[in-house]
PDB file of C-alpha atoms in Angstrom:
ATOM      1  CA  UNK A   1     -96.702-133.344 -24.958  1.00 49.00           C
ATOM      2  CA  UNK A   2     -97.440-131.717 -28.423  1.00 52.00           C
ATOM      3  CA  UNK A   3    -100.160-133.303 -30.468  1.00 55.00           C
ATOM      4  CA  UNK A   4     -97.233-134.247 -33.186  1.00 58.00           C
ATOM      5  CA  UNK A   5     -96.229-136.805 -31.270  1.00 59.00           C
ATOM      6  CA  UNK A   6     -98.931-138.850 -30.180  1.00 58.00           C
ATOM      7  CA  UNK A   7     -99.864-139.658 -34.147  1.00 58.00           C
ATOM      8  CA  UNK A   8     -95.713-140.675 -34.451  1.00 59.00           C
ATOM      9  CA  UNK A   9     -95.946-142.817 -31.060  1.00 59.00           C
ATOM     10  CA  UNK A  10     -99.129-144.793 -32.593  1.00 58.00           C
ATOM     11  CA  UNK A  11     -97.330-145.211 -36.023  1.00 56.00           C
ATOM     12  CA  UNK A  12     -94.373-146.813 -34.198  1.00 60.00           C
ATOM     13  CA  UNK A  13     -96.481-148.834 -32.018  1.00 58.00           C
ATOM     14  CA  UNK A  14     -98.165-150.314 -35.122  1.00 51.00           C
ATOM     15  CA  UNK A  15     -94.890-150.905 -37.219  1.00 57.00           C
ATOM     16  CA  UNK A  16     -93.156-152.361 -34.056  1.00 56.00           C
ATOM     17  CA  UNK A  17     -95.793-154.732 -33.740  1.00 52.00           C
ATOM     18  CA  UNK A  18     -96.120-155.762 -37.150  1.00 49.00           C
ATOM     19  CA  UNK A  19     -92.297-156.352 -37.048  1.00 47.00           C
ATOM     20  CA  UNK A  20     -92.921-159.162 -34.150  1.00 45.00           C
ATOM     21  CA  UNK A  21     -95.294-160.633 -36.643  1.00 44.00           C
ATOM     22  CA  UNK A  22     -92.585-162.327 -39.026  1.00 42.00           C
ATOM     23  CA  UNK A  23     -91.458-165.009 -36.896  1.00 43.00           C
ATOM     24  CA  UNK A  24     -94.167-167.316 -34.403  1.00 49.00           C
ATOM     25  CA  UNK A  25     -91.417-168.220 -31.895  1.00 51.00           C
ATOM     26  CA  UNK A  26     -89.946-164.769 -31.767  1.00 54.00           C
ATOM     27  CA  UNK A  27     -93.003-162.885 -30.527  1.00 68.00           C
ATOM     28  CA  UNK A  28     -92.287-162.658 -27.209  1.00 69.00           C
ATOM     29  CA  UNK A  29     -88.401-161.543 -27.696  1.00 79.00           C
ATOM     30  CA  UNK A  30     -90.115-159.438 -29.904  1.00 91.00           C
ATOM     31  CA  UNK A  31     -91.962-158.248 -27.636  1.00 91.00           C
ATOM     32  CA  UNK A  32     -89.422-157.674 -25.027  1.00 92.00           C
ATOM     33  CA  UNK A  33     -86.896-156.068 -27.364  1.00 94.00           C
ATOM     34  CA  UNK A  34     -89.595-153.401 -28.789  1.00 94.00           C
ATOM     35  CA  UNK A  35     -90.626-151.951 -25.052  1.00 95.00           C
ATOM     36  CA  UNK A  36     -86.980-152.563 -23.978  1.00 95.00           C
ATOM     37  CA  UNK A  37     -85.004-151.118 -26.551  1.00 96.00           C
ATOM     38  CA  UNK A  38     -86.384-149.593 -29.632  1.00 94.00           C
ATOM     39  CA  UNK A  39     -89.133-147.942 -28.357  1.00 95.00           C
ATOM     40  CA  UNK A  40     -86.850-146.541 -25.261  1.00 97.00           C
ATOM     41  CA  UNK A  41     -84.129-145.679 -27.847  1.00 96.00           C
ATOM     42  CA  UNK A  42     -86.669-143.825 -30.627  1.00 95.00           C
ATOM     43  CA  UNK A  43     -85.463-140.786 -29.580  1.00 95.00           C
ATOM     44  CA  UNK A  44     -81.668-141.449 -30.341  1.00 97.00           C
ATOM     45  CA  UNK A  45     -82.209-143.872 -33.304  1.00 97.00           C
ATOM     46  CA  UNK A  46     -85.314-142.102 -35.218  1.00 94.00           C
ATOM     47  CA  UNK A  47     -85.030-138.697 -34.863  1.00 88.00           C
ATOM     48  CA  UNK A  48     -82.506-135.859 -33.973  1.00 85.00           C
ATOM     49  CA  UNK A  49     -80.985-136.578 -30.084  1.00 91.00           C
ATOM     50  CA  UNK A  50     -77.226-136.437 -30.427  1.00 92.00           C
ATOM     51  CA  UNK A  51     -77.181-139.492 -28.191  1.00 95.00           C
ATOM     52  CA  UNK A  52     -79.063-141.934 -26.020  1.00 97.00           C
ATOM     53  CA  UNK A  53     -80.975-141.941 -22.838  1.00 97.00           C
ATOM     54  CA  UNK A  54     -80.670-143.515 -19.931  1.00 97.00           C
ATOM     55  CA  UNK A  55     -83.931-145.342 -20.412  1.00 97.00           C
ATOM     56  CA  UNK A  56     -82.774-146.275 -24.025  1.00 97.00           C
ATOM     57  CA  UNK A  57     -79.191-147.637 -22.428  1.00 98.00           C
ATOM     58  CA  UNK A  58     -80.479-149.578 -19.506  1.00 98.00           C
ATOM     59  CA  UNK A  59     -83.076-151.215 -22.020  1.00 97.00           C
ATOM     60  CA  UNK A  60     -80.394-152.182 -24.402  1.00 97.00           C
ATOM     61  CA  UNK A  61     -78.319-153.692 -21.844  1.00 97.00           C
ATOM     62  CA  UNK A  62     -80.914-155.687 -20.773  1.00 96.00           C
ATOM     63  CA  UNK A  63     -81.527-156.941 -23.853  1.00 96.00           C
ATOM     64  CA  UNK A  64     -77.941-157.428 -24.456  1.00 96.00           C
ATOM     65  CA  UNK A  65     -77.700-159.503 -21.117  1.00 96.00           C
ATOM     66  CA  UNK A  66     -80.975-161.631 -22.311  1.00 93.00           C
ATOM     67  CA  UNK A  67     -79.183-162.207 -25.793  1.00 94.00           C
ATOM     68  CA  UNK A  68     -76.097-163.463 -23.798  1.00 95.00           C
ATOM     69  CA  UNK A  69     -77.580-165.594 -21.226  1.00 93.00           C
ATOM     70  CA  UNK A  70     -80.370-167.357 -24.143  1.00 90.00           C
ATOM     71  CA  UNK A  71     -79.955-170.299 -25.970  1.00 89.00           C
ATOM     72  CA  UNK A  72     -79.851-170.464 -29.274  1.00 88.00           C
ATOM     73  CA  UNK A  73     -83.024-170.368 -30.768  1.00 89.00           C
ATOM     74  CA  UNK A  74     -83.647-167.401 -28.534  1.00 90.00           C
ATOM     75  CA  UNK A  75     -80.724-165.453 -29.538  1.00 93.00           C
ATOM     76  CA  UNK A  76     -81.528-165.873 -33.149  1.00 93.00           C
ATOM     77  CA  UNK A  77     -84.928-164.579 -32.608  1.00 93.00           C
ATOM     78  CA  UNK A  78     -84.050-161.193 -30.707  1.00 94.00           C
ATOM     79  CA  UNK A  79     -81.337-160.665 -33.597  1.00 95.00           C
ATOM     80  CA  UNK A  80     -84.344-161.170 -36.116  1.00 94.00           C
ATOM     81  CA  UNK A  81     -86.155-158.940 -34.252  1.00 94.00           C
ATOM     82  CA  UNK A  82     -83.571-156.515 -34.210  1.00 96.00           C
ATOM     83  CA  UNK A  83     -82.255-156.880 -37.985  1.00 96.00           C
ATOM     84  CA  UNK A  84     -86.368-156.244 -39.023  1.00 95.00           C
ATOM     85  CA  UNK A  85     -86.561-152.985 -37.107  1.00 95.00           C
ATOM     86  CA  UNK A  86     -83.071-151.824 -39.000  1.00 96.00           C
ATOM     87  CA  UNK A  87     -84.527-152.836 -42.582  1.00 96.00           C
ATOM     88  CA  UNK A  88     -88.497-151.810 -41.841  1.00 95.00           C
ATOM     89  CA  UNK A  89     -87.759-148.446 -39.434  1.00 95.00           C
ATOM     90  CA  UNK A  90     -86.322-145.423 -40.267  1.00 95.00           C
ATOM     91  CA  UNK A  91     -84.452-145.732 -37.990  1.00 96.00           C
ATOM     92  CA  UNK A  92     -80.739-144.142 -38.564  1.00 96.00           C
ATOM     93  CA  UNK A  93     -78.109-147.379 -39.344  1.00 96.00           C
ATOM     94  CA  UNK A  94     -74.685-144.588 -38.495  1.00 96.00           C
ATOM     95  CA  UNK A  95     -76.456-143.979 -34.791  1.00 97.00           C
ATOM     96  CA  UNK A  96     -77.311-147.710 -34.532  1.00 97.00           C
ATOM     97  CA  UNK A  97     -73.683-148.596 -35.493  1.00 96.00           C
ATOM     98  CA  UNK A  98     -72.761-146.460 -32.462  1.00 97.00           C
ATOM     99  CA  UNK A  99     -75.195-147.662 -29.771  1.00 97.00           C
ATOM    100  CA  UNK A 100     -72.961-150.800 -28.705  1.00 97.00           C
ATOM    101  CA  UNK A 101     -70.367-148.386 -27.634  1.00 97.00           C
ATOM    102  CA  UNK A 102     -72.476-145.556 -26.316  1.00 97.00           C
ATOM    103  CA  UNK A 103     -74.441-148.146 -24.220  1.00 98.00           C
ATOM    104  CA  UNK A 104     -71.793-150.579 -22.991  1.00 98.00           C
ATOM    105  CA  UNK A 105     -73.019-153.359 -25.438  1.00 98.00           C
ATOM    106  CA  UNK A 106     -71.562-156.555 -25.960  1.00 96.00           C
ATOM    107  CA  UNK A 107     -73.680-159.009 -28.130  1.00 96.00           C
ATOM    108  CA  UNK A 108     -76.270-156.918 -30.035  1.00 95.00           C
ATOM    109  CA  UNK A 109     -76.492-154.678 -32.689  1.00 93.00           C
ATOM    110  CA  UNK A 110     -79.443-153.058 -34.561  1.00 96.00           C
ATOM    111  CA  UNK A 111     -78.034-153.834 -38.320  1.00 96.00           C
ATOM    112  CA  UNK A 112     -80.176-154.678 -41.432  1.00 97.00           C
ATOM    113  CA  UNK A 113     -77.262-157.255 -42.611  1.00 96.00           C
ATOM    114  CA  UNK A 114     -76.281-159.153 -39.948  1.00 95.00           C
ATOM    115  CA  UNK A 115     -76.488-162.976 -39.859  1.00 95.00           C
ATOM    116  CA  UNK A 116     -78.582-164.320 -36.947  1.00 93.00           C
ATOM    117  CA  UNK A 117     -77.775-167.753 -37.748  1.00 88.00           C
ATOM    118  CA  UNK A 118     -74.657-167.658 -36.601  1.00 77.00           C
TER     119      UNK A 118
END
């Protein structure tokens, strides 16, 4: 593993966590989705893979099946959780836009203007 990476991996563990800081009920969801899906999918939605893993996929489905089967304060929380990664990551909102269909997503998206109260 080149050196480069282990400074980017700590940077994204500290901005991922600082994320799960904005709401008190959503730090576990939080949580979950960070070592579920954006930390799986980093390579797809940060930096230059053409598309995801399988790691990054099966994570997002499980979130997508946890957003599904929630109730409601639950589901707002993971799409909190998601809509702070997409405004406080660099994380690339075209490749986002294209992980429901890549992944076989049905309920969540990583998008910086979506309504979670809804």
């Amino acid at each position: 593993m080149s050196s480069n990476i282990i400074p980017t991996y700590s940077l994204l563990v500290l901005i991922l966590m600082s994320v799960c800081i904005v709401l008190a009920n959503a730090d576990a969801e939080c949580e979950y989705v960070n070592s579920n899906l954006l930390i799986p999918c980093e390579g797809f939605l940060m930096s230059g893979s053409d598309s995801p893993n399988t790691a990054c996929c099966n994570g997002a489905q499980t979130i997508d099946k946890l957003f599904q089967e929630s109730d409601c304060p639950d589901r707002e929380a993971i799409c909190l959780c998601l809509k702070n990664a997409a405004q406080t990551l660099p994380i690339d909102l075209q490749k986002a836009a294209k992980l429901p269909a890549l992944c076989n997503l049905t309920y969540i998206s990583i998008d910086p203007n979506v309504e979670c109260s809804k």
